[in-house]
Amino acid sequence: MKVRSLTITGGRLVLPGGVRPGGLRCVDGFITSVGDVAPQDGDEVVDARGALVAPGLVDYGTFAIDKPAFHFGGITRAALMPDQSPPLDHPARVRFAAQSGKPDFWVHPLAAASVGLAGEQMAELALMRDAGARGVATGRRWIADSGAMLRLLQYAAMLDMVVVAHAEDGGLAGNAVATDGDIATRLGLPSAPAEAEALAIARDIALAGLAGARLHFRQVTTRAGLALVRDAKARGLAVTAGVTPAHFMLSDLATKDFRTFARLSPPLRSEADRQAVIAGIGDGTIDVIASGHDPRGAEDKRLPFADAAPGMAGAETLLPCVLTLVRDGVIGLERAFDLLARMPAQLLGVPAGELRVGAEADVALIDPEKPWIVDSGRMAAAAGNTPFDRQPVQGRVLALWKGGVRAAS
Amino acid sequence: MTIELPHRARYPAGALAFPHRGLLGIAQLQTHEILFLLDEAEQWVALNRRPAKHSDQLAGLTIINAFFENSTRTLLSFEIAGKRLGADVVNMHAAQSSVKKGETLIDTAMTLNAMRADAIVIRHGSSGAVRLIADRVACPVLNAGDGQHEHPTQALLDALALRHALREAGRASSDGMVNGLVVTICGDIRHSRVARSNILCLQALGAVVRVCAPPALMPAEITQMGVEVFHHFDAALDGAEVVMMLRLQNERMDGQFIPSPREYRHLYGLTPERLARAAPGALVMHPGPMNRGVEIDSTVADLAGRSLITAQVEMGVAIRMACLEVLTRRARQVEGWA
């Protein structure tokens, strides 16, 4: 397919080294020049009028392919968790998922680590890799058997696949839907100590060290868990960490009215842990911020808290939530897009996530100040289960290109 | 038509005395609202002790008891309460049908609402479930126990039973408060909605509440509810004027929490010897059902003058009558409440 060349002028480029005025030109779906650009005859010319010109976001760890929501949120690629129905534990399903968003949205499936995500029998990782899987994930569960986890890490290391782990010790977490604390006790919700996360992280780091594997914790949400990741990085281990905005925007206070939109996995933590997550983002312990996008309708959410499915529709609020960290001075703009695009693209091993010559022309035009109010009743997502309902936020995507083609939205 | 009662002068006029649509938990109540319900219940205690135990105040109203979890005593208590007030009472044993959760809970709520119930009493195994239903029906909803969250009428009936016992002992305070009374709640605090509601209710009435359980059965951060935490029963009993025993909620346990009932009795069973460590004349309470020989010995449970266990059951009917009568005042267009 012949793509009309695109020139964006008059913007503020978000580059790894900082933000500076300029534009870019894209030919045949790739970025061909960055900085001072001049449109050529026949180009589609877009005047950014001072808006941010940023890489399309790469969302590392979503539970659904929900194109309208992703496009609203400026997301051009997503790593799809294997927790599908049925799970992504078979090469054919991986191949299908990898094609499912094209052309204007690219899905990078993460292969299920075990058959049926049951944590027992290892799935066909090499076949799934060759069918398009860009990593291996344990899903929303912990692999309880340490021997099985070690063998998984060794095998994945041989295949050069990143292992994406869920950090909650299953024995401690049990059927908990909340974190031990005042709120869970008053509400009478089954709860588990926050230490369930650190226990799981400590074991998996030890095993990853043994195996020489690359290990990514999709969500690290506690002070103790972050300390372990920080330490592992200092020791030179190939360990990375992610988080979703829920855990730096909200604490367990958000569950106090039994609001199932705040029923998440792992559950919301204490205010002290929320502050630790913000610090972890600021000091570089956290590498990736993802949406964890998981739209759930009334049949999954209009239930008693403990019976409701975990998960939030997060694609639309990902960017504005991260921009609050910029406004609060926790991180700079360029680091925001490291967390949202460059690092996750690196984890996936795809030539995207930054505005450089030769990269795919996944580009978002963003007004970082534009105010709007999150409204669960009027979302682009397949369902409006956002814990940020009625919250005023800032930052909106004005236009989005995937491979140089304007994404429908 | 309402009976004029002397205590009415102590509360704000009309609906201001109890400005709630339903009764979801003790946490939503102010102290004077708790006292109001207790005072209102006194007339029903008196009525229930007469041979003709009938009032027609709720005649024509329909009360639905929707129990999504098995219950004998609470369901019976609410049923008797409704019937003694002249209402048409319908029991729905949802626990026995195959539809227990899922969207059906909301569907059930909408169904009950469409049947134009005048009050719905709900018990459900999940914390917060009653509130979920209450938000979707037009009539008052009474929480008869939701998961491990709250069981407000149990706490109110316990307070009423306590008040009557203190009155008989000549220790009742005229303002209805129990300031400084030391109450020890011992048992499976973690899985108990009775404990949570009682902590809130007793504290609102001025009591000093102690909780006692092995660590695994103690909820995290329970001290933030203002209670004193004990793991050793003897220490928890020292100076206790009321001992409230709870059973082990085996059906809510996820894993093993105690080695055996025998060992539990060894550490936490209320025996006559243990009771002797409490304050002289200490009162014994249990919300039932009891496991005699586990958390409480029969000799203690049946101790005349000390055990309030049957009084608790009696007060339960009166408290539930009070709650139903007060919460339907608006629908009945009682003056000042409509």
XYZ file of C-alpha atoms in Angstrom:
747
model
C 0.000 0.000 0.000
C 1.405 3.356 -1.042
C 1.286 5.829 1.807
C 1.151 9.547 1.132
C 4.162 11.254 2.681
C 3.484 13.278 5.797
C 5.137 16.411 7.081
C 4.339 17.822 10.494
C 5.602 21.325 11.128
C 5.537 23.848 13.924
C 5.444 21.401 16.789
C 7.379 20.711 19.943
C 9.236 17.451 19.355
C 9.491 15.033 22.255
C 12.916 13.468 21.755
C 14.912 11.236 24.107
C 17.228 14.175 24.773
C 14.504 16.683 25.514
C 11.732 18.725 24.018
C 12.563 21.134 21.225
C 10.719 22.992 18.502
C 10.520 21.387 15.104
C 8.705 18.875 12.986
C 9.201 15.635 11.155
C 8.696 14.060 7.789
C 7.536 10.516 7.133
C 7.839 8.582 3.898
C 6.450 5.119 3.236
C 5.497 4.720 6.865
C 8.894 5.578 8.305
C 10.342 8.720 9.789
C 12.843 10.165 7.339
C 13.771 13.420 9.003
C 13.380 15.009 12.386
C 13.927 18.614 13.365
C 13.888 21.339 10.733
C 11.768 19.837 8.007
C 10.335 21.213 4.825
C 7.320 19.612 3.179
C 7.765 18.368 -0.362
C 5.274 18.443 -3.186
C 2.408 16.033 -2.603
C 3.003 15.714 1.140
C 0.156 15.832 3.544
C 1.155 18.843 5.634
C 0.031 19.249 9.216
C 0.703 22.396 11.195
C 1.103 21.294 14.800
C 0.508 24.861 16.041
C 2.845 24.341 18.980
C 1.398 21.020 20.079
C 3.628 18.195 21.246
C 4.805 15.856 18.507
C 5.458 12.624 20.350
C 5.920 8.955 19.591
C 2.714 6.920 19.574
C 2.369 5.234 22.946
C 3.355 1.599 23.323
C 1.122 0.030 25.962
C 2.929 -2.845 27.622
C 0.344 -5.209 29.046
C -3.289 -4.815 28.047
C -6.079 -7.342 28.418
C -8.179 -6.363 25.447
C -7.788 -5.038 21.940
C -10.016 -2.005 22.049
C -9.002 0.178 19.141
C -11.254 3.201 19.780
C -9.933 3.501 23.315
C -6.308 3.040 22.280
C -6.599 5.615 19.526
C -8.261 8.056 21.907
C -5.329 7.571 24.245
C -2.641 8.010 21.582
C -1.631 4.355 21.748
C -0.389 2.819 18.499
C 0.879 -0.519 19.781
C 0.026 -2.786 22.656
C 1.525 -5.872 24.213
C -1.478 -8.114 24.678
C -1.599 -10.200 27.840
C -2.279 -13.899 27.313
C -5.258 -13.758 29.685
C -7.759 -14.091 26.879
C -10.605 -16.497 26.488
C -9.181 -18.947 25.544
C -5.670 -17.990 26.718
C -2.888 -17.251 24.225
C -1.225 -20.594 24.799
C -1.317 -21.856 21.198
C 0.624 -20.595 18.138
C -2.522 -20.169 16.046
C -4.101 -17.892 18.621
C -0.915 -15.859 18.870
C -0.771 -15.488 15.094
C -4.385 -14.375 14.961
C -3.905 -11.871 17.776
C -0.797 -10.440 16.133
C -2.812 -9.592 13.021
C -5.925 -8.436 14.773
C -5.311 -4.686 14.915
C -3.627 -3.989 11.614
C -3.167 -1.720 9.839
C -3.840 1.188 12.172
C -3.067 -0.579 15.449
C -0.412 -3.157 16.111
C -0.878 -5.903 18.631
C 2.170 -7.673 20.021
C 0.952 -10.785 21.811
C 2.637 -12.076 24.930
C 2.594 -15.858 24.956
C 1.064 -17.689 27.886
C 3.862 -19.177 29.959
C 1.850 -22.272 30.762
C -0.953 -24.227 29.184
C -4.230 -22.582 30.095
C -2.207 -20.183 32.284
C -2.574 -22.818 34.966
C 1.048 -22.447 36.048
C 1.910 -26.091 35.538
C 2.749 -27.360 32.056
C 4.958 -25.049 29.986
C 3.363 -23.834 26.766
C 4.970 -24.058 23.291
C 7.026 -20.909 23.620
C 9.244 -21.265 20.558
C 6.326 -21.980 18.255
C 4.469 -19.010 19.697
C 7.537 -16.800 19.367
C 7.779 -17.691 15.723
C 4.061 -17.000 15.367
C 4.628 -13.454 16.582
C 4.774 -13.547 20.372
C 7.012 -10.765 21.702
C 7.473 -12.158 25.187
C 6.122 -14.658 27.683
C 3.730 -13.797 30.480
C 2.431 -15.680 33.485
C -0.841 -13.769 33.164
C -2.632 -12.412 36.193
C -1.288 -15.280 38.223
C 1.824 -16.302 39.977
C 3.540 -19.566 39.157
C 3.589 -21.198 42.566
C 6.004 -24.007 41.732
C 9.506 -22.510 41.958
C 10.968 -25.354 39.932
C 8.518 -24.705 37.112
C 9.328 -20.979 37.253
C 13.060 -21.628 37.041
C 12.628 -23.915 34.022
C 10.398 -21.307 32.383
C 13.004 -18.576 32.900
C 15.812 -20.777 31.572
C 13.837 -21.748 28.497
C 12.733 -18.194 27.803
C 16.330 -16.992 28.202
C 17.448 -19.489 25.577
C 14.722 -18.192 23.227
C 15.663 -14.585 24.100
C 12.126 -13.848 25.253
C 11.343 -11.493 28.127
C 9.338 -13.137 30.917
C 6.556 -10.923 32.221
C 5.711 -11.951 35.770
C 2.796 -11.239 38.048
C 4.194 -10.401 41.458
C 1.815 -11.769 44.072
C 2.679 -14.758 46.215
C -0.316 -17.001 45.688
C -0.212 -18.556 49.137
C -0.378 -15.189 50.868
C -2.761 -13.613 48.395
C -5.217 -16.521 48.435
C -8.645 -15.206 47.499
C -7.840 -11.692 48.676
C -9.373 -8.756 46.817
C -7.820 -6.013 48.934
C -4.624 -5.128 50.764
C -4.502 -5.641 54.520
C -5.253 -2.359 56.206
C -7.809 -0.172 57.891
C -10.075 0.078 54.850
C -10.172 -3.661 54.109
C -10.804 -4.400 57.770
C -13.674 -1.932 58.055
C -15.244 -3.129 54.819
C -14.751 -6.771 55.732
C -13.042 -7.552 52.437
C -10.800 -10.611 52.107
C -7.343 -9.074 52.174
C -3.686 -10.060 52.023
C -0.544 -8.359 53.292
C 1.243 -6.090 50.803
C 4.321 -8.252 51.440
C 2.808 -10.846 49.078
C 4.329 -8.743 46.308
C 7.845 -8.499 47.729
C 7.929 -12.243 48.398
C 7.072 -13.023 44.798
C 9.554 -10.467 43.469
C 12.375 -11.737 45.668
C 11.893 -15.309 44.471
C 11.578 -14.414 40.813
C 14.656 -12.166 40.888
C 16.660 -14.982 42.460
C 15.465 -17.427 39.820
C 16.023 -14.976 36.949
C 19.582 -14.456 38.194
C 20.126 -18.213 38.134
C 18.633 -18.561 34.690
C 20.222 -15.464 33.172
C 16.759 -14.465 31.999
C 15.238 -11.097 31.249
C 12.458 -10.508 33.739
C 9.790 -7.815 33.674
C 7.347 -7.271 36.501
C 4.269 -5.839 34.842
C 3.223 -4.074 38.039
C 5.325 -3.242 41.067
C 3.108 -1.468 43.556
C 4.757 -1.583 46.974
C 7.707 0.049 48.681
C 9.243 -3.338 49.518
C 8.792 -4.644 45.977
C 10.392 -1.532 44.492
C 13.345 -1.813 46.865
C 14.018 -5.337 45.596
C 13.840 -4.220 41.964
C 16.135 -1.270 42.689
C 18.634 -3.602 44.297
C 18.475 -6.132 41.443
C 19.136 -3.377 38.919
C 22.096 -2.160 40.954
C 23.478 -5.689 40.781
C 23.226 -5.575 36.994
C 20.403 -8.057 36.578
C 18.137 -7.737 33.547
C 15.110 -6.818 35.623
C 12.579 -4.177 34.652
C 9.394 -2.976 36.304
C 6.122 -1.472 35.228
C 3.062 -0.027 36.878
C -0.341 1.322 35.880
C -1.638 4.791 36.782
C -4.087 3.344 39.326
C -1.245 2.585 41.711
C 0.268 6.071 41.604
C -3.017 7.956 41.395
C -5.078 5.997 43.952
C -4.753 4.240 47.281
C -7.085 1.740 48.933
C -9.194 4.701 50.042
C -10.745 4.522 46.564
C -12.402 1.224 47.488
C -14.154 2.553 50.551
C -17.602 2.635 48.985
C -17.166 -0.900 47.602
C -16.589 0.660 44.182
C -15.818 -2.283 41.931
C -14.161 -0.021 39.360
C -11.355 0.140 41.932
C -11.199 -3.654 42.193
C -7.810 -4.299 40.622
C -5.160 -6.982 40.495
C -2.933 -6.457 42.412
C -5.299 -4.584 44.705
C -4.872 -0.900 45.535
C -2.325 -0.296 48.285
C -1.766 2.037 51.189
C -0.996 5.719 50.735
C 2.635 5.034 51.756
C 2.973 2.501 48.951
C 1.385 4.934 46.504
C 4.044 7.481 47.446
C 6.726 4.817 47.015
C 5.489 4.131 43.484
C 5.738 7.828 42.647
C 9.277 7.852 44.045
C 10.083 4.722 42.021
C 8.925 6.449 38.857
C 10.987 9.486 39.721
C 14.222 7.618 40.466
C 14.064 5.263 37.470
C 13.210 2.055 39.313
C 10.046 1.879 37.263
C 10.701 1.574 33.540
C 7.231 1.322 32.046
C 3.807 2.795 32.687
C 1.016 0.884 30.994
C -2.751 1.112 30.952
C -3.576 -2.460 31.925
C -6.603 -1.782 29.738
C -9.353 -4.232 30.634
C -12.805 -2.952 29.754
C -15.449 -4.790 31.771
C -19.174 -4.337 31.493
C -21.876 -4.496 34.112
C -22.001 -8.293 34.052
C -18.445 -8.331 35.426
C -18.484 -5.181 37.539
C -22.002 -4.604 38.847
C -21.446 -7.185 41.531
C -20.425 -7.303 45.153
C -16.799 -6.145 45.389
C -15.242 -9.556 46.001
C -17.294 -11.176 43.241
C -16.471 -8.539 40.617
C -13.773 -9.117 38.008
C -10.531 -7.193 38.549
C -9.341 -4.644 36.006
C -9.928 -1.147 34.710
C -10.488 0.545 31.385
C -7.270 2.539 31.343
C -6.292 3.337 27.763
C -7.940 6.741 27.611
C -6.568 7.978 30.910
C -3.013 6.630 30.597
C -1.507 9.756 29.058
C -3.301 12.348 31.239
C -2.381 10.405 34.392
C 1.299 10.336 33.442
C 1.149 14.037 32.571
C 0.099 14.739 36.172
C 3.514 13.379 37.183
C 5.090 15.876 34.803
C 3.041 18.749 36.215
C 3.927 17.636 39.756
C 7.617 17.743 38.841
C 8.197 14.022 39.431
C 9.485 13.517 35.886
C 10.144 15.575 32.774
C 8.238 15.292 29.523
C 10.927 13.293 27.754
C 11.023 10.782 30.601
C 7.235 10.520 30.465
C 7.529 9.294 26.908
C 10.395 6.986 27.841
C 7.969 5.316 30.250
C 5.074 5.343 27.799
C 6.797 4.544 24.519
C 10.569 4.136 24.261
C 11.082 1.608 27.081
C 8.083 -0.586 26.260
C 9.124 -0.596 22.577
C 12.576 -1.707 23.663
C 11.112 -4.501 25.782
C 9.087 -5.617 22.783
C 12.065 -5.270 20.439
C 10.142 -3.197 17.914
C 11.517 -0.203 15.960
C 9.137 2.316 17.484
C 8.619 4.319 20.634
C 10.817 7.246 19.698
C 11.031 9.886 17.028
C 14.182 9.051 15.143
C 15.054 8.599 11.508
C 14.343 5.034 10.461
C 11.734 4.340 13.104
C 8.161 3.582 12.145
C 6.052 6.674 11.806
C 3.899 6.095 14.902
C 3.263 9.686 15.884
C 0.883 11.424 18.267
C 0.006 15.102 18.242
C -0.772 16.069 21.823
C -2.097 19.080 23.678
C -0.676 18.348 27.126
C -2.708 21.071 28.836
C -6.148 20.491 27.388
C -8.559 19.926 30.279
C -11.336 17.364 30.216
C -13.384 15.355 32.655
C -13.334 11.580 32.708
C -16.865 10.276 32.302
C -17.451 6.546 32.649
C -20.698 6.929 30.744
C -19.060 8.412 27.661
C -15.847 6.550 26.972
C -14.403 5.381 23.704
C -13.577 2.092 25.434
C -15.739 -1.007 25.133
C -16.770 -0.388 28.752
C -16.463 2.557 31.119
C -14.974 0.872 34.180
C -12.597 3.667 35.072
C -11.630 4.354 38.683
C -11.073 7.993 37.645
C -14.714 8.704 36.870
C -15.627 12.410 37.257
C -12.012 13.401 37.742
C -10.781 16.434 35.866
C -7.594 15.658 33.938
C -5.338 17.414 31.443
C -3.839 16.209 28.192
C -5.531 15.084 25.046
C -4.409 13.509 21.798
C -5.240 15.758 18.828
C -4.190 13.410 16.040
C -2.531 10.030 15.709
C -0.637 8.308 12.911
C 0.277 4.632 12.751
C 2.961 3.940 10.166
C 2.388 7.395 8.736
C -1.320 6.812 8.211
C -3.860 8.818 10.160
C -5.576 6.519 12.631
C -9.348 6.528 12.470
C -10.867 7.772 15.680
C -51.128 6.594 64.426
C -48.131 6.566 66.741
C -47.854 5.827 70.417
C -46.458 8.710 72.442
C -43.380 7.595 74.281
C -41.563 9.563 76.972
C -38.140 9.215 75.300
C -39.325 11.064 72.206
C -38.556 14.370 73.868
C -34.847 13.471 73.837
C -34.572 13.375 70.055
C -35.060 15.841 67.233
C -38.620 15.992 65.989
C -39.819 13.778 63.174
C -37.481 12.283 60.612
C -34.499 14.215 61.951
C -34.301 11.620 64.719
C -33.356 8.988 62.164
C -32.695 10.559 58.761
C -31.710 7.368 56.942
C -33.494 5.607 54.132
C -32.292 2.188 55.225
C -30.077 0.457 57.720
C -26.896 -0.655 55.995
C -24.430 -0.504 58.847
C -23.640 0.924 62.249
C -20.849 2.920 60.594
C -23.455 5.256 59.074
C -25.154 5.979 62.415
C -24.614 8.711 64.971
C -24.763 7.824 68.655
C -28.120 9.536 69.145
C -29.547 7.581 66.232
C -28.465 4.317 67.840
C -30.034 5.423 71.137
C -33.196 6.366 69.281
C -33.573 2.868 67.829
C -32.864 1.279 71.204
C -35.457 3.503 72.885
C -37.987 2.799 70.168
C -37.453 -0.919 70.692
C -38.523 -0.742 74.339
C -42.209 -0.568 73.428
C -41.802 -3.740 71.380
C -40.029 -5.526 74.194
C -43.098 -4.740 76.312
C -45.510 -5.806 73.601
C -43.651 -9.053 72.995
C -44.012 -9.951 76.649
C -47.795 -9.683 76.493
C -49.991 -12.635 75.532
C -51.414 -10.752 72.547
C -48.247 -9.721 70.736
C -49.759 -7.844 67.868
C -49.756 -4.371 66.457
C -51.262 -3.392 63.160
C -48.976 -0.467 62.488
C -47.545 -1.983 59.332
C -50.826 -3.503 58.132
C -50.941 -3.650 54.366
C -47.194 -3.309 53.889
C -45.155 -6.016 52.223
C -41.784 -6.924 53.668
C -39.503 -9.237 51.742
C -36.764 -11.142 53.503
C -34.261 -11.936 50.749
C -31.650 -14.253 52.206
C -28.846 -15.186 49.853
C -27.073 -17.022 52.627
C -28.483 -19.662 54.928
C -29.920 -18.404 58.159
C -32.362 -19.737 60.688
C -32.471 -17.387 63.618
C -32.066 -14.049 61.891
C -34.598 -14.916 59.222
C -37.082 -16.156 61.826
C -36.493 -13.067 63.939
C -37.193 -10.699 61.037
C -40.208 -12.736 60.004
C -41.729 -12.621 63.476
C -40.914 -8.916 63.765
C -42.734 -8.129 60.524
C -45.710 -10.278 61.369
C -46.136 -8.856 64.863
C -46.335 -5.431 63.263
C -49.089 -6.647 60.961
C -47.110 -6.610 57.724
C -47.294 -9.219 55.004
C -43.943 -10.969 55.199
C -42.501 -12.997 52.362
C -39.311 -15.012 52.685
C -37.094 -15.592 49.700
C -34.511 -18.308 50.249
C -32.162 -17.337 47.457
C -29.381 -19.467 48.917
C -31.316 -22.591 48.039
C -31.895 -21.670 44.423
C -29.214 -22.082 41.814
C -28.991 -18.358 41.139
C -26.728 -16.946 43.784
C -24.544 -14.383 42.149
C -23.746 -12.729 38.887
C -26.021 -10.186 37.351
C -28.849 -12.085 39.030
C -28.222 -10.149 42.215
C -29.094 -6.911 40.471
C -31.897 -8.649 38.615
C -33.263 -9.906 41.902
C -33.112 -6.409 43.331
C -35.023 -5.025 40.370
C -37.555 -7.822 40.639
C -38.144 -7.175 44.313
C -38.430 -3.486 43.573
C -40.978 -4.116 40.838
C -43.067 -6.108 43.291
C -43.398 -2.897 45.275
C -42.027 -4.192 48.526
C -42.230 -1.653 51.336
C -39.039 -2.890 52.954
C -36.444 -5.441 51.945
C -34.293 -7.313 54.417
C -31.172 -8.753 52.842
C -28.500 -11.166 53.867
C -25.699 -11.915 51.437
C -22.350 -13.656 51.638
C -20.367 -10.817 50.033
C -19.324 -7.639 51.813
C -21.042 -4.653 50.226
C -23.734 -6.698 48.470
C -26.578 -5.188 50.479
C -25.507 -1.688 49.620
C -25.333 -2.655 45.952
C -28.989 -3.673 46.100
C -30.023 -0.729 48.251
C -28.758 1.660 45.587
C -31.196 0.155 43.098
C -34.456 -0.152 44.945
C -36.927 2.511 45.986
C -37.852 1.107 49.413
C -35.864 0.921 52.651
C -33.279 -1.845 52.791
C -32.160 -3.491 56.017
C -28.836 -5.257 56.163
C -29.240 -8.635 57.835
C -25.570 -9.401 57.348
C -23.278 -8.830 54.344
C -20.169 -10.969 54.149
C -17.627 -9.952 56.755
C -18.742 -6.346 56.711
C -21.679 -5.514 58.999
C -24.667 -6.996 60.786
C -26.210 -3.880 62.289
C -29.362 -5.334 63.855
C -27.218 -7.855 65.733
C -25.166 -5.056 67.271
C -28.322 -3.136 68.161
C -29.969 -6.137 69.770
C -26.795 -6.846 71.715
C -26.815 -3.271 72.988
C -30.460 -3.618 73.981
C -29.861 -6.930 75.767
C -26.947 -5.352 77.564
C -29.037 -2.361 78.596
C -31.721 -4.611 80.054
C -29.204 -6.705 81.947
C -27.512 -3.615 83.372
C -30.902 -2.234 84.331
C -31.722 -5.395 86.230
C -28.390 -5.161 87.998
C -29.131 -1.556 88.880
C -26.200 -0.351 86.799
C -27.968 1.229 83.864
C -27.281 4.864 83.129
C -30.303 7.087 82.533
C -28.911 8.466 79.280
C -28.667 5.003 77.727
C -24.871 5.134 77.457
C -22.522 2.473 78.780
C -19.529 4.745 79.350
C -16.389 2.912 80.408
C -17.959 -0.547 80.289
C -15.233 -3.038 79.402
C -16.401 -5.479 76.746
C -14.206 -8.299 75.460
C -15.115 -9.803 72.096
C -13.336 -13.103 71.615
C -13.294 -15.397 68.621
C -12.999 -15.239 64.863
C -12.837 -11.457 64.622
C -11.374 -11.579 61.122
C -14.349 -13.267 59.514
C -17.009 -11.716 61.713
C -19.467 -9.034 60.642
C -20.949 -9.242 64.147
C -17.616 -8.157 65.612
C -17.322 -5.178 63.262
C -20.835 -3.915 63.930
C -20.491 -4.495 67.660
C -17.171 -2.672 67.880
C -18.728 0.378 66.215
C -21.953 0.225 68.226
C -20.404 -0.401 71.632
C -17.821 2.324 71.101
C -20.535 4.755 70.051
C -22.246 4.010 73.354
C -19.052 4.682 75.280
C -17.787 1.163 75.961
C -14.141 0.161 75.974
C -13.861 -2.674 73.481
C -11.223 -5.378 73.558
C -10.844 -7.973 70.847
C -9.166 -11.307 71.385
C -8.185 -13.905 68.796
C -5.132 -15.767 67.541
C -3.206 -13.556 65.049
C -4.553 -15.419 62.020
C -8.118 -14.622 63.029
C -7.420 -10.948 63.795
C -7.965 -8.482 60.945
C -5.046 -6.281 59.949
C -4.877 -2.796 61.449
C -7.852 -3.492 63.710
C -6.312 -1.096 66.251
C -7.321 1.705 63.897
C -10.886 0.951 64.914
C -9.913 2.002 68.415
C -9.959 -1.409 70.064
C -7.436 -3.023 72.387
C -5.971 -6.143 70.812
C -5.303 -9.321 72.791
C -4.083 -12.743 71.751
C -4.158 -14.276 75.238
C -7.657 -14.829 76.523
C -6.799 -14.570 80.224
C -5.322 -11.120 79.766
C -8.298 -10.051 77.685
C -10.668 -11.233 80.407
C -8.946 -9.391 83.223
C -11.448 -6.779 84.348
C -13.900 -7.483 81.529
C -17.491 -6.741 82.495
C -18.969 -8.299 79.392
C -17.586 -11.255 77.458
C -18.936 -11.704 73.964
C -17.984 -14.992 72.345
C -17.983 -15.592 68.601
C -17.920 -18.900 66.792
C -15.300 -19.948 64.259
C -16.588 -19.066 60.789
C -15.209 -22.164 59.129
C -17.239 -21.496 56.002
C -15.355 -18.250 55.366
C -11.867 -19.582 56.021
C -9.471 -19.807 53.103
C -6.885 -22.226 54.441
C -6.184 -23.513 57.921
C -6.389 -20.927 60.673
C -6.286 -23.065 63.827
C -4.940 -26.579 64.357
C -8.138 -28.109 65.766
C -11.350 -27.240 67.637
C -9.883 -28.980 70.665
C -6.828 -26.774 70.634
C -8.982 -23.699 70.030
C -11.035 -24.554 73.109
C -7.806 -24.993 75.056
C -6.773 -21.406 74.325
C -10.044 -19.544 73.759
C -12.905 -21.619 75.158
C -14.973 -19.769 77.747
C -15.010 -22.203 80.678
C -16.285 -21.434 84.194
C -12.651 -21.148 85.333
C -11.878 -18.629 82.636
C -15.025 -16.643 83.335
C -13.871 -16.343 86.938
C -10.943 -14.236 85.675
C -13.333 -11.596 84.372
C -14.837 -8.896 86.581
C -17.204 -10.181 89.290
C -20.657 -10.808 87.826
C -19.396 -10.389 84.266
C -22.071 -10.935 81.631
C -21.759 -13.502 78.860
C -23.046 -12.984 75.333
C -23.021 -14.993 72.123
C -24.752 -14.091 68.846
C -25.326 -17.742 68.002
C -25.255 -20.293 66.691
C -23.076 -21.646 69.487
C -20.628 -24.475 69.240
C -20.990 -25.728 72.783
C -17.774 -27.221 74.011
C -15.674 -25.250 71.533
C -15.783 -21.496 72.121
C -18.191 -21.745 75.047
C -18.950 -24.384 77.667
C -22.554 -25.329 78.279
C -22.341 -24.443 81.950
C -21.334 -20.906 81.018
C -23.834 -20.560 78.191
C -26.675 -21.568 80.503
C -25.524 -19.610 83.551
C -28.655 -17.940 84.898
C -28.281 -14.265 85.644
C -24.989 -14.071 83.770
C -25.675 -15.416 80.306
C -27.639 -13.062 78.061
C -27.838 -15.509 75.202
C -31.597 -16.078 75.287
C -32.206 -12.416 76.092
C -30.274 -11.537 72.946
C -32.687 -13.598 70.896
C -35.664 -11.959 72.580
C -34.291 -8.449 72.010
C -33.632 -9.335 68.395
C -37.320 -9.390 67.583
C -37.923 -6.063 69.336
C -34.997 -4.351 67.626
C -36.096 -5.572 64.224
C -39.634 -4.374 64.901
C -38.230 -0.969 65.796
C -36.104 -0.816 62.652
C -38.969 -1.871 60.387
C -41.404 0.516 62.028
C -39.049 3.499 61.938
C -37.855 2.896 58.388
C -41.414 2.604 57.007
C -42.639 5.802 58.637
C -42.031 7.784 55.500
C -44.038 5.371 53.350
C -46.796 5.290 55.961
C -46.821 9.086 55.978
C -46.366 9.306 59.703
C -46.508 12.944 60.746
C -43.098 14.540 60.585
C -41.660 11.648 58.569
C -43.476 11.868 55.265
